[in-house]
Amino acid sequence: MFTIKLHHGGNFMKLPNTRYVKGEVRYIDLLDIDEFSVHELDAMMLKLGYSVPPVIYYHFRIPHEDLDFGLRALGNDNDVLNLAQYIRDNKVIELYTEHGQTNLLTYFMSPKGKQKVIIKELCDGDLPKEANVPQVPTKDKTPIID
């Protein structure tokens, strides 16, 4: 069980340090992380008088981190799993909302820090020289690929 300290109705100002301004705070108690989802957050926002849609972006703050480096996206089941790792030691999680658009990069960063993958269509004979392609001999023992 955990509590959300929900910052809503405001927006983020980034300079000189990130801060959330012109918002309100509500506490939502007795949440079960095993049943928690983004859909549940949408239902909470409806009860507070917001319409869903328009799009609401949710961000949670990693406990003991600042808003510059501690914000993480909360937009899907993987993000909820990321949040869940902090519940055992922190019973109050701060959550921030943005309405319509986001000015933060949390939704464009992977929580696991995966590298970008470039997908490129290759035609016959376009293999790069550094490609490690196995040589498969034919019946006459000559390789298919030179």
Short mmCIF file of N, CA and C in Angstrom, two decimals:
data_model
loop_
_atom_site.label_atom_id
_atom_site.label_comp_id
_atom_site.label_asym_id
_atom_site.label_seq_id
_atom_site.Cartn_x
_atom_site.Cartn_y
_atom_site.Cartn_z
N MET A 1 0.85 -1.18 0.00
CA MET A 1 0.00 0.00 0.00
C MET A 1 0.89 1.24 0.00
N PHE A 2 0.43 2.27 -0.70
CA PHE A 2 1.19 3.51 -0.76
C PHE A 2 0.25 4.68 -0.96
N THR A 3 0.80 5.89 -0.87
CA THR A 3 0.07 7.14 -1.03
C THR A 3 0.69 7.93 -2.16
N ILE A 4 -0.16 8.57 -2.96
CA ILE A 4 0.32 9.50 -3.98
C ILE A 4 0.09 10.92 -3.50
N LYS A 5 1.13 11.72 -3.57
CA LYS A 5 1.01 13.16 -3.38
C LYS A 5 0.90 13.73 -4.79
N LEU A 6 -0.32 14.05 -5.22
CA LEU A 6 -0.62 14.42 -6.59
C LEU A 6 -0.57 15.93 -6.78
N HIS A 7 0.38 16.38 -7.58
CA HIS A 7 0.49 17.79 -7.97
C HIS A 7 -0.26 17.91 -9.30
N HIS A 8 -1.31 18.73 -9.34
CA HIS A 8 -2.12 18.82 -10.56
C HIS A 8 -2.52 20.26 -10.83
N GLY A 9 -2.86 20.51 -12.09
CA GLY A 9 -3.35 21.83 -12.49
C GLY A 9 -2.26 22.86 -12.74
N GLY A 10 -1.02 22.49 -12.59
CA GLY A 10 0.08 23.42 -12.81
C GLY A 10 0.91 23.03 -14.01
N ASN A 11 2.10 23.61 -14.05
CA ASN A 11 3.03 23.25 -15.13
C ASN A 11 4.46 23.40 -14.63
N PHE A 12 5.37 22.85 -15.41
CA PHE A 12 6.78 22.88 -15.06
C PHE A 12 7.44 24.12 -15.63
N MET A 13 8.25 24.76 -14.82
CA MET A 13 9.14 25.84 -15.25
C MET A 13 10.54 25.26 -15.14
N LYS A 14 11.36 25.44 -16.18
CA LYS A 14 12.64 24.76 -16.21
C LYS A 14 13.84 25.63 -15.84
N LEU A 15 13.72 26.91 -15.85
CA LEU A 15 14.89 27.76 -15.59
C LEU A 15 14.70 28.58 -14.33
N PRO A 16 15.68 28.74 -13.48
CA PRO A 16 16.99 28.12 -13.54
C PRO A 16 16.96 26.65 -13.10
N ASN A 17 16.01 26.26 -12.26
CA ASN A 17 15.85 24.85 -11.85
C ASN A 17 14.41 24.45 -12.13
N THR A 18 14.19 23.18 -12.38
CA THR A 18 12.84 22.71 -12.64
C THR A 18 12.00 22.83 -11.38
N ARG A 19 10.81 23.40 -11.55
CA ARG A 19 9.85 23.48 -10.45
C ARG A 19 8.44 23.42 -11.03
N TYR A 20 7.49 23.01 -10.21
CA TYR A 20 6.09 22.89 -10.63
C TYR A 20 5.35 24.07 -10.04
N VAL A 21 4.71 24.88 -10.89
CA VAL A 21 4.08 26.12 -10.42
C VAL A 21 2.59 26.15 -10.75
N LYS A 22 1.87 26.96 -9.97
CA LYS A 22 0.45 27.23 -10.16
C LYS A 22 -0.42 25.98 -10.08
N GLY A 23 -0.01 25.02 -9.30
CA GLY A 23 -0.79 23.79 -9.18
C GLY A 23 -1.36 23.62 -7.79
N GLU A 24 -2.13 22.58 -7.62
CA GLU A 24 -2.69 22.19 -6.34
C GLU A 24 -2.14 20.83 -5.95
N VAL A 25 -2.31 20.46 -4.68
CA VAL A 25 -1.82 19.17 -4.19
C VAL A 25 -2.98 18.43 -3.54
N ARG A 26 -3.12 17.15 -3.89
CA ARG A 26 -4.08 16.25 -3.25
C ARG A 26 -3.35 14.98 -2.87
N TYR A 27 -3.74 14.38 -1.77
CA TYR A 27 -3.19 13.09 -1.35
C TYR A 27 -4.21 12.01 -1.64
N ILE A 28 -3.75 10.93 -2.23
CA ILE A 28 -4.60 9.79 -2.51
C ILE A 28 -4.00 8.60 -1.77
N ASP A 29 -4.73 8.12 -0.78
CA ASP A 29 -4.23 7.11 0.15
C ASP A 29 -4.70 5.70 -0.20
N LEU A 30 -4.04 4.74 0.44
CA LEU A 30 -4.41 3.33 0.40
C LEU A 30 -4.47 2.74 -1.01
N LEU A 31 -3.45 3.04 -1.80
CA LEU A 31 -3.35 2.47 -3.14
C LEU A 31 -2.53 1.18 -3.07
N ASP A 32 -2.97 0.20 -3.81
CA ASP A 32 -2.28 -1.09 -3.87
C ASP A 32 -1.47 -1.14 -5.16
N ILE A 33 -0.16 -1.25 -5.07
CA ILE A 33 0.70 -1.23 -6.25
C ILE A 33 0.39 -2.40 -7.18
N ASP A 34 -0.11 -3.51 -6.65
CA ASP A 34 -0.44 -4.66 -7.49
C ASP A 34 -1.66 -4.41 -8.37
N GLU A 35 -2.50 -3.45 -8.01
CA GLU A 35 -3.69 -3.12 -8.79
C GLU A 35 -3.61 -1.75 -9.44
N PHE A 36 -2.50 -1.06 -9.24
CA PHE A 36 -2.34 0.30 -9.73
C PHE A 36 -2.05 0.32 -11.23
N SER A 37 -2.64 1.29 -11.94
CA SER A 37 -2.40 1.44 -13.38
C SER A 37 -2.61 2.90 -13.78
N VAL A 38 -2.22 3.21 -14.99
CA VAL A 38 -2.43 4.56 -15.52
C VAL A 38 -3.92 4.83 -15.68
N HIS A 39 -4.69 3.79 -15.98
CA HIS A 39 -6.15 3.95 -16.10
C HIS A 39 -6.75 4.38 -14.77
N GLU A 40 -6.19 3.87 -13.67
CA GLU A 40 -6.65 4.29 -12.35
C GLU A 40 -6.34 5.77 -12.12
N LEU A 41 -5.18 6.22 -12.60
CA LEU A 41 -4.84 7.65 -12.51
C LEU A 41 -5.84 8.49 -13.30
N ASP A 42 -6.18 8.03 -14.50
CA ASP A 42 -7.17 8.75 -15.30
C ASP A 42 -8.50 8.87 -14.55
N ALA A 43 -8.91 7.81 -13.87
CA ALA A 43 -10.16 7.85 -13.10
C ALA A 43 -10.05 8.85 -11.94
N MET A 44 -8.88 8.93 -11.32
CA MET A 44 -8.68 9.91 -10.25
C MET A 44 -8.80 11.33 -10.79
N MET A 45 -8.24 11.56 -11.97
CA MET A 45 -8.30 12.89 -12.57
C MET A 45 -9.73 13.26 -12.93
N LEU A 46 -10.53 12.28 -13.38
CA LEU A 46 -11.95 12.54 -13.65
C LEU A 46 -12.67 12.98 -12.39
N LYS A 47 -12.37 12.31 -11.27
CA LYS A 47 -13.00 12.68 -9.99
C LYS A 47 -12.59 14.08 -9.54
N LEU A 48 -11.41 14.53 -9.96
CA LEU A 48 -10.96 15.88 -9.61
C LEU A 48 -11.52 16.94 -10.56
N GLY A 49 -12.29 16.50 -11.58
CA GLY A 49 -12.93 17.44 -12.48
C GLY A 49 -12.22 17.67 -13.80
N TYR A 50 -11.18 16.91 -14.07
CA TYR A 50 -10.47 17.03 -15.35
C TYR A 50 -11.11 16.09 -16.37
N SER A 51 -11.04 16.48 -17.63
CA SER A 51 -11.53 15.57 -18.67
C SER A 51 -10.34 14.80 -19.24
N VAL A 52 -10.57 13.53 -19.50
CA VAL A 52 -9.54 12.66 -20.04
C VAL A 52 -10.13 11.99 -21.28
N PRO A 53 -9.75 12.26 -22.55
CA PRO A 53 -8.79 13.28 -22.95
C PRO A 53 -9.33 14.68 -22.77
N PRO A 54 -8.56 15.75 -22.90
CA PRO A 54 -7.27 15.79 -23.56
C PRO A 54 -6.20 15.03 -22.79
N VAL A 55 -5.09 14.87 -23.44
CA VAL A 55 -3.99 14.07 -22.90
C VAL A 55 -3.49 14.66 -21.59
N ILE A 56 -3.29 13.78 -20.62
CA ILE A 56 -2.63 14.16 -19.37
C ILE A 56 -1.35 13.35 -19.28
N TYR A 57 -0.25 14.05 -19.10
CA TYR A 57 1.05 13.40 -18.91
C TYR A 57 1.31 13.27 -17.42
N TYR A 58 1.66 12.08 -17.00
CA TYR A 58 1.97 11.82 -15.60
C TYR A 58 3.48 11.58 -15.45
N HIS A 59 4.04 12.16 -14.41
CA HIS A 59 5.45 11.97 -14.09
C HIS A 59 5.54 11.67 -12.60
N PHE A 60 6.35 10.70 -12.21
CA PHE A 60 6.60 10.51 -10.78
C PHE A 60 8.03 10.91 -10.48
N ARG A 61 8.23 11.34 -9.24
CA ARG A 61 9.56 11.75 -8.80
C ARG A 61 10.18 10.62 -8.00
N ILE A 62 11.38 10.21 -8.39
CA ILE A 62 12.10 9.21 -7.62
C ILE A 62 12.35 9.80 -6.23
N PRO A 63 11.99 9.08 -5.18
CA PRO A 63 12.18 9.62 -3.83
C PRO A 63 13.62 10.07 -3.59
N HIS A 64 13.74 11.21 -2.95
CA HIS A 64 15.02 11.82 -2.57
C HIS A 64 15.78 12.40 -3.75
N GLU A 65 15.18 12.46 -4.92
CA GLU A 65 15.79 13.09 -6.10
C GLU A 65 15.11 14.43 -6.34
N ASP A 66 15.80 15.32 -7.06
CA ASP A 66 15.19 16.61 -7.37
C ASP A 66 14.40 16.51 -8.68
N LEU A 67 13.72 17.60 -9.02
CA LEU A 67 12.88 17.59 -10.23
C LEU A 67 13.71 17.66 -11.51
N ASP A 68 14.96 18.09 -11.42
CA ASP A 68 15.80 18.16 -12.61
C ASP A 68 16.19 16.77 -13.11
N PHE A 69 16.48 15.85 -12.20
CA PHE A 69 16.98 14.53 -12.59
C PHE A 69 16.13 13.37 -12.09
N GLY A 70 15.16 13.64 -11.22
CA GLY A 70 14.41 12.55 -10.60
C GLY A 70 13.05 12.26 -11.18
N LEU A 71 12.63 12.98 -12.21
CA LEU A 71 11.31 12.72 -12.79
C LEU A 71 11.37 11.58 -13.80
N ARG A 72 10.35 10.74 -13.75
CA ARG A 72 10.22 9.62 -14.69
C ARG A 72 8.79 9.60 -15.22
N ALA A 73 8.65 9.15 -16.44
CA ALA A 73 7.33 9.05 -17.07
C ALA A 73 6.49 8.00 -16.36
N LEU A 74 5.19 8.22 -16.36
CA LEU A 74 4.24 7.25 -15.84
C LEU A 74 3.10 7.18 -16.84
N GLY A 75 3.34 6.45 -17.94
CA GLY A 75 2.37 6.43 -19.02
C GLY A 75 1.94 5.06 -19.48
N ASN A 76 2.58 4.00 -18.95
CA ASN A 76 2.22 2.65 -19.38
C ASN A 76 2.58 1.65 -18.28
N ASP A 77 2.32 0.37 -18.55
CA ASP A 77 2.56 -0.66 -17.54
C ASP A 77 4.03 -0.79 -17.16
N ASN A 78 4.93 -0.61 -18.13
CA ASN A 78 6.36 -0.67 -17.81
C ASN A 78 6.77 0.45 -16.87
N ASP A 79 6.18 1.63 -17.07
CA ASP A 79 6.47 2.75 -16.17
C ASP A 79 5.94 2.48 -14.76
N VAL A 80 4.78 1.80 -14.67
CA VAL A 80 4.24 1.44 -13.35
C VAL A 80 5.18 0.45 -12.66
N LEU A 81 5.73 -0.50 -13.42
CA LEU A 81 6.71 -1.43 -12.85
C LEU A 81 7.96 -0.69 -12.37
N ASN A 82 8.37 0.32 -13.10
CA ASN A 82 9.50 1.15 -12.68
C ASN A 82 9.18 1.86 -11.37
N LEU A 83 7.98 2.39 -11.25
CA LEU A 83 7.52 3.05 -10.03
C LEU A 83 7.49 2.06 -8.86
N ALA A 84 7.05 0.84 -9.12
CA ALA A 84 6.85 -0.16 -8.06
C ALA A 84 8.12 -0.44 -7.26
N GLN A 85 9.28 -0.32 -7.87
CA GLN A 85 10.53 -0.61 -7.16
C GLN A 85 10.79 0.36 -6.01
N TYR A 86 10.13 1.52 -6.02
CA TYR A 86 10.36 2.52 -4.96
C TYR A 86 9.34 2.43 -3.82
N ILE A 87 8.29 1.63 -3.99
CA ILE A 87 7.20 1.58 -3.02
C ILE A 87 7.61 0.92 -1.70
N ARG A 88 8.43 -0.11 -1.76
CA ARG A 88 8.79 -0.84 -0.54
C ARG A 88 9.42 0.08 0.51
N ASP A 89 10.30 0.98 0.08
CA ASP A 89 11.00 1.85 1.02
C ASP A 89 10.42 3.25 1.13
N ASN A 90 9.44 3.58 0.30
CA ASN A 90 8.86 4.93 0.28
C ASN A 90 7.36 4.83 0.12
N LYS A 91 6.64 5.12 1.16
CA LYS A 91 5.18 4.95 1.13
C LYS A 91 4.45 6.13 0.52
N VAL A 92 5.15 7.26 0.31
CA VAL A 92 4.54 8.42 -0.35
C VAL A 92 5.34 8.70 -1.62
N ILE A 93 4.65 8.68 -2.74
CA ILE A 93 5.26 8.95 -4.04
C ILE A 93 4.66 10.23 -4.59
N GLU A 94 5.53 11.15 -5.00
CA GLU A 94 5.06 12.41 -5.60
C GLU A 94 4.82 12.20 -7.08
N LEU A 95 3.64 12.63 -7.54
CA LEU A 95 3.26 12.49 -8.93
C LEU A 95 2.86 13.87 -9.45
N TYR A 96 3.28 14.21 -10.66
CA TYR A 96 3.02 15.51 -11.27
C TYR A 96 2.27 15.30 -12.58
N THR A 97 1.37 16.24 -12.90
CA THR A 97 0.62 16.15 -14.15
C THR A 97 0.93 17.35 -15.05
N GLU A 98 0.83 17.10 -16.35
CA GLU A 98 0.84 18.15 -17.36
C GLU A 98 -0.33 17.86 -18.29
N HIS A 99 -0.96 18.91 -18.74
CA HIS A 99 -2.18 18.76 -19.53
C HIS A 99 -1.95 19.21 -20.97
N GLY A 100 -2.32 18.34 -21.93
CA GLY A 100 -2.25 18.69 -23.34
C GLY A 100 -0.91 18.44 -23.99
N GLN A 101 0.16 18.87 -23.37
CA GLN A 101 1.50 18.66 -23.91
C GLN A 101 2.50 18.62 -22.77
N THR A 102 3.66 18.05 -23.05
CA THR A 102 4.70 18.01 -22.03
C THR A 102 5.94 18.73 -22.53
N ASN A 103 6.59 19.40 -21.62
CA ASN A 103 7.84 20.09 -21.93
C ASN A 103 9.04 19.31 -21.40
N LEU A 104 8.77 18.15 -20.81
CA LEU A 104 9.83 17.34 -20.24
C LEU A 104 10.20 16.20 -21.18
N LEU A 105 11.38 15.69 -21.02
CA LEU A 105 11.86 14.61 -21.88
C LEU A 105 11.60 13.23 -21.30
N THR A 106 10.92 13.13 -20.15
CA THR A 106 10.76 11.82 -19.51
C THR A 106 10.03 10.83 -20.41
N TYR A 107 9.14 11.30 -21.27
CA TYR A 107 8.39 10.40 -22.13
C TYR A 107 9.21 9.95 -23.34
N PHE A 108 10.36 10.57 -23.55
CA PHE A 108 11.20 10.23 -24.70
C PHE A 108 12.48 9.53 -24.28
N MET A 109 12.62 9.24 -22.99
CA MET A 109 13.79 8.54 -22.48
C MET A 109 13.39 7.15 -22.04
N SER A 110 14.22 6.19 -22.31
CA SER A 110 13.95 4.83 -21.88
C SER A 110 14.41 4.67 -20.43
N PRO A 111 13.61 4.04 -19.56
CA PRO A 111 14.06 3.86 -18.19
C PRO A 111 15.27 2.93 -18.08
N LYS A 112 15.53 2.13 -19.09
CA LYS A 112 16.66 1.22 -19.06
C LYS A 112 17.86 1.76 -19.82
N GLY A 113 17.74 2.94 -20.45
CA GLY A 113 18.85 3.55 -21.15
C GLY A 113 19.28 2.81 -22.39
N LYS A 114 18.35 2.21 -23.09
CA LYS A 114 18.70 1.46 -24.30
C LYS A 114 19.21 2.42 -25.37
N GLN A 115 20.09 1.91 -26.21
CA GLN A 115 20.61 2.70 -27.30
C GLN A 115 19.63 2.70 -28.45
N LYS A 116 19.73 3.72 -29.31
CA LYS A 116 18.89 3.80 -30.48
C LYS A 116 19.27 2.70 -31.47
N VAL A 117 18.28 2.22 -32.18
CA VAL A 117 18.49 1.23 -33.22
C VAL A 117 18.09 1.86 -34.54
N ILE A 118 18.95 1.73 -35.54
CA ILE A 118 18.64 2.26 -36.87
C ILE A 118 18.31 1.08 -37.76
N ILE A 119 17.14 1.14 -38.38
CA ILE A 119 16.71 0.09 -39.28
C ILE A 119 16.85 0.62 -40.70
N LYS A 120 17.58 -0.11 -41.51
CA LYS A 120 17.86 0.32 -42.87
C LYS A 120 17.65 -0.86 -43.80
N GLU A 121 16.95 -0.64 -44.90
CA GLU A 121 16.73 -1.70 -45.87
C GLU A 121 17.96 -1.81 -46.76
N LEU A 122 18.44 -3.01 -46.92
CA LEU A 122 19.61 -3.27 -47.76
C LEU A 122 19.19 -4.05 -48.99
N CYS A 123 19.82 -3.71 -50.10
CA CYS A 123 19.61 -4.46 -51.34
C CYS A 123 20.73 -5.49 -51.47
N ASP A 124 20.58 -6.43 -52.39
CA ASP A 124 21.64 -7.42 -52.63
C ASP A 124 22.95 -6.71 -52.92
N GLY A 125 24.00 -7.16 -52.29
CA GLY A 125 25.32 -6.57 -52.52
C GLY A 125 25.60 -5.33 -51.70
N ASP A 126 24.64 -4.90 -50.84
CA ASP A 126 24.83 -3.69 -50.05
C ASP A 126 25.37 -3.94 -48.66
N LEU A 127 25.81 -5.15 -48.35
CA LEU A 127 26.29 -5.43 -47.01
C LEU A 127 27.54 -4.61 -46.72
N PRO A 128 27.58 -3.97 -45.55
CA PRO A 128 28.78 -3.22 -45.21
C PRO A 128 29.97 -4.16 -45.04
N LYS A 129 31.17 -3.65 -45.26
CA LYS A 129 32.37 -4.46 -45.18
C LYS A 129 32.55 -5.08 -43.80
N GLU A 130 32.12 -4.35 -42.74
CA GLU A 130 32.32 -4.85 -41.39
C GLU A 130 31.28 -5.89 -40.97
N ALA A 131 30.28 -6.17 -41.84
CA ALA A 131 29.26 -7.16 -41.51
C ALA A 131 29.90 -8.54 -41.41
N ASN A 132 29.54 -9.23 -40.35
CA ASN A 132 30.08 -10.57 -40.14
C ASN A 132 29.06 -11.58 -40.65
N VAL A 133 29.13 -11.88 -41.94
CA VAL A 133 28.18 -12.79 -42.56
C VAL A 133 28.86 -14.13 -42.76
N PRO A 134 28.27 -15.20 -42.24
CA PRO A 134 28.91 -16.51 -42.39
C PRO A 134 28.97 -16.93 -43.85
N GLN A 135 30.06 -17.56 -44.22
CA GLN A 135 30.25 -18.07 -45.58
C GLN A 135 29.64 -19.47 -45.64
N VAL A 136 28.66 -19.66 -46.48
CA VAL A 136 28.00 -20.95 -46.63
C VAL A 136 28.44 -21.56 -47.95
N PRO A 137 29.19 -22.67 -47.90
CA PRO A 137 29.67 -23.26 -49.16
C PRO A 137 28.54 -23.96 -49.91
N THR A 138 28.63 -23.93 -51.22
CA THR A 138 27.69 -24.67 -52.07
C THR A 138 28.29 -26.04 -52.32
N LYS A 139 27.68 -26.84 -53.19
CA LYS A 139 28.18 -28.19 -53.47
C LYS A 139 29.59 -28.17 -54.03
N ASP A 140 29.91 -27.11 -54.81
CA ASP A 140 31.25 -27.08 -55.39
C ASP A 140 32.24 -26.36 -54.47
N LYS A 141 31.86 -26.18 -53.19
CA LYS A 141 32.73 -25.61 -52.16
C LYS A 141 33.09 -24.14 -52.38
N THR A 142 32.33 -23.43 -53.20
CA THR A 142 32.60 -22.00 -53.36
C THR A 142 31.61 -21.23 -52.51
N PRO A 143 32.04 -20.15 -51.85
CA PRO A 143 31.13 -19.40 -51.00
C PRO A 143 30.04 -18.70 -51.80
N ILE A 144 28.88 -18.58 -51.18
CA ILE A 144 27.75 -17.88 -51.81
C ILE A 144 28.03 -16.37 -51.85
N ILE A 145 28.59 -15.86 -50.77
CA ILE A 145 28.86 -14.42 -50.65
C ILE A 145 30.36 -14.23 -50.75
N ASP A 146 30.79 -13.33 -51.62
CA ASP A 146 32.22 -13.06 -51.77
C ASP A 146 32.67 -12.02 -50.77
#
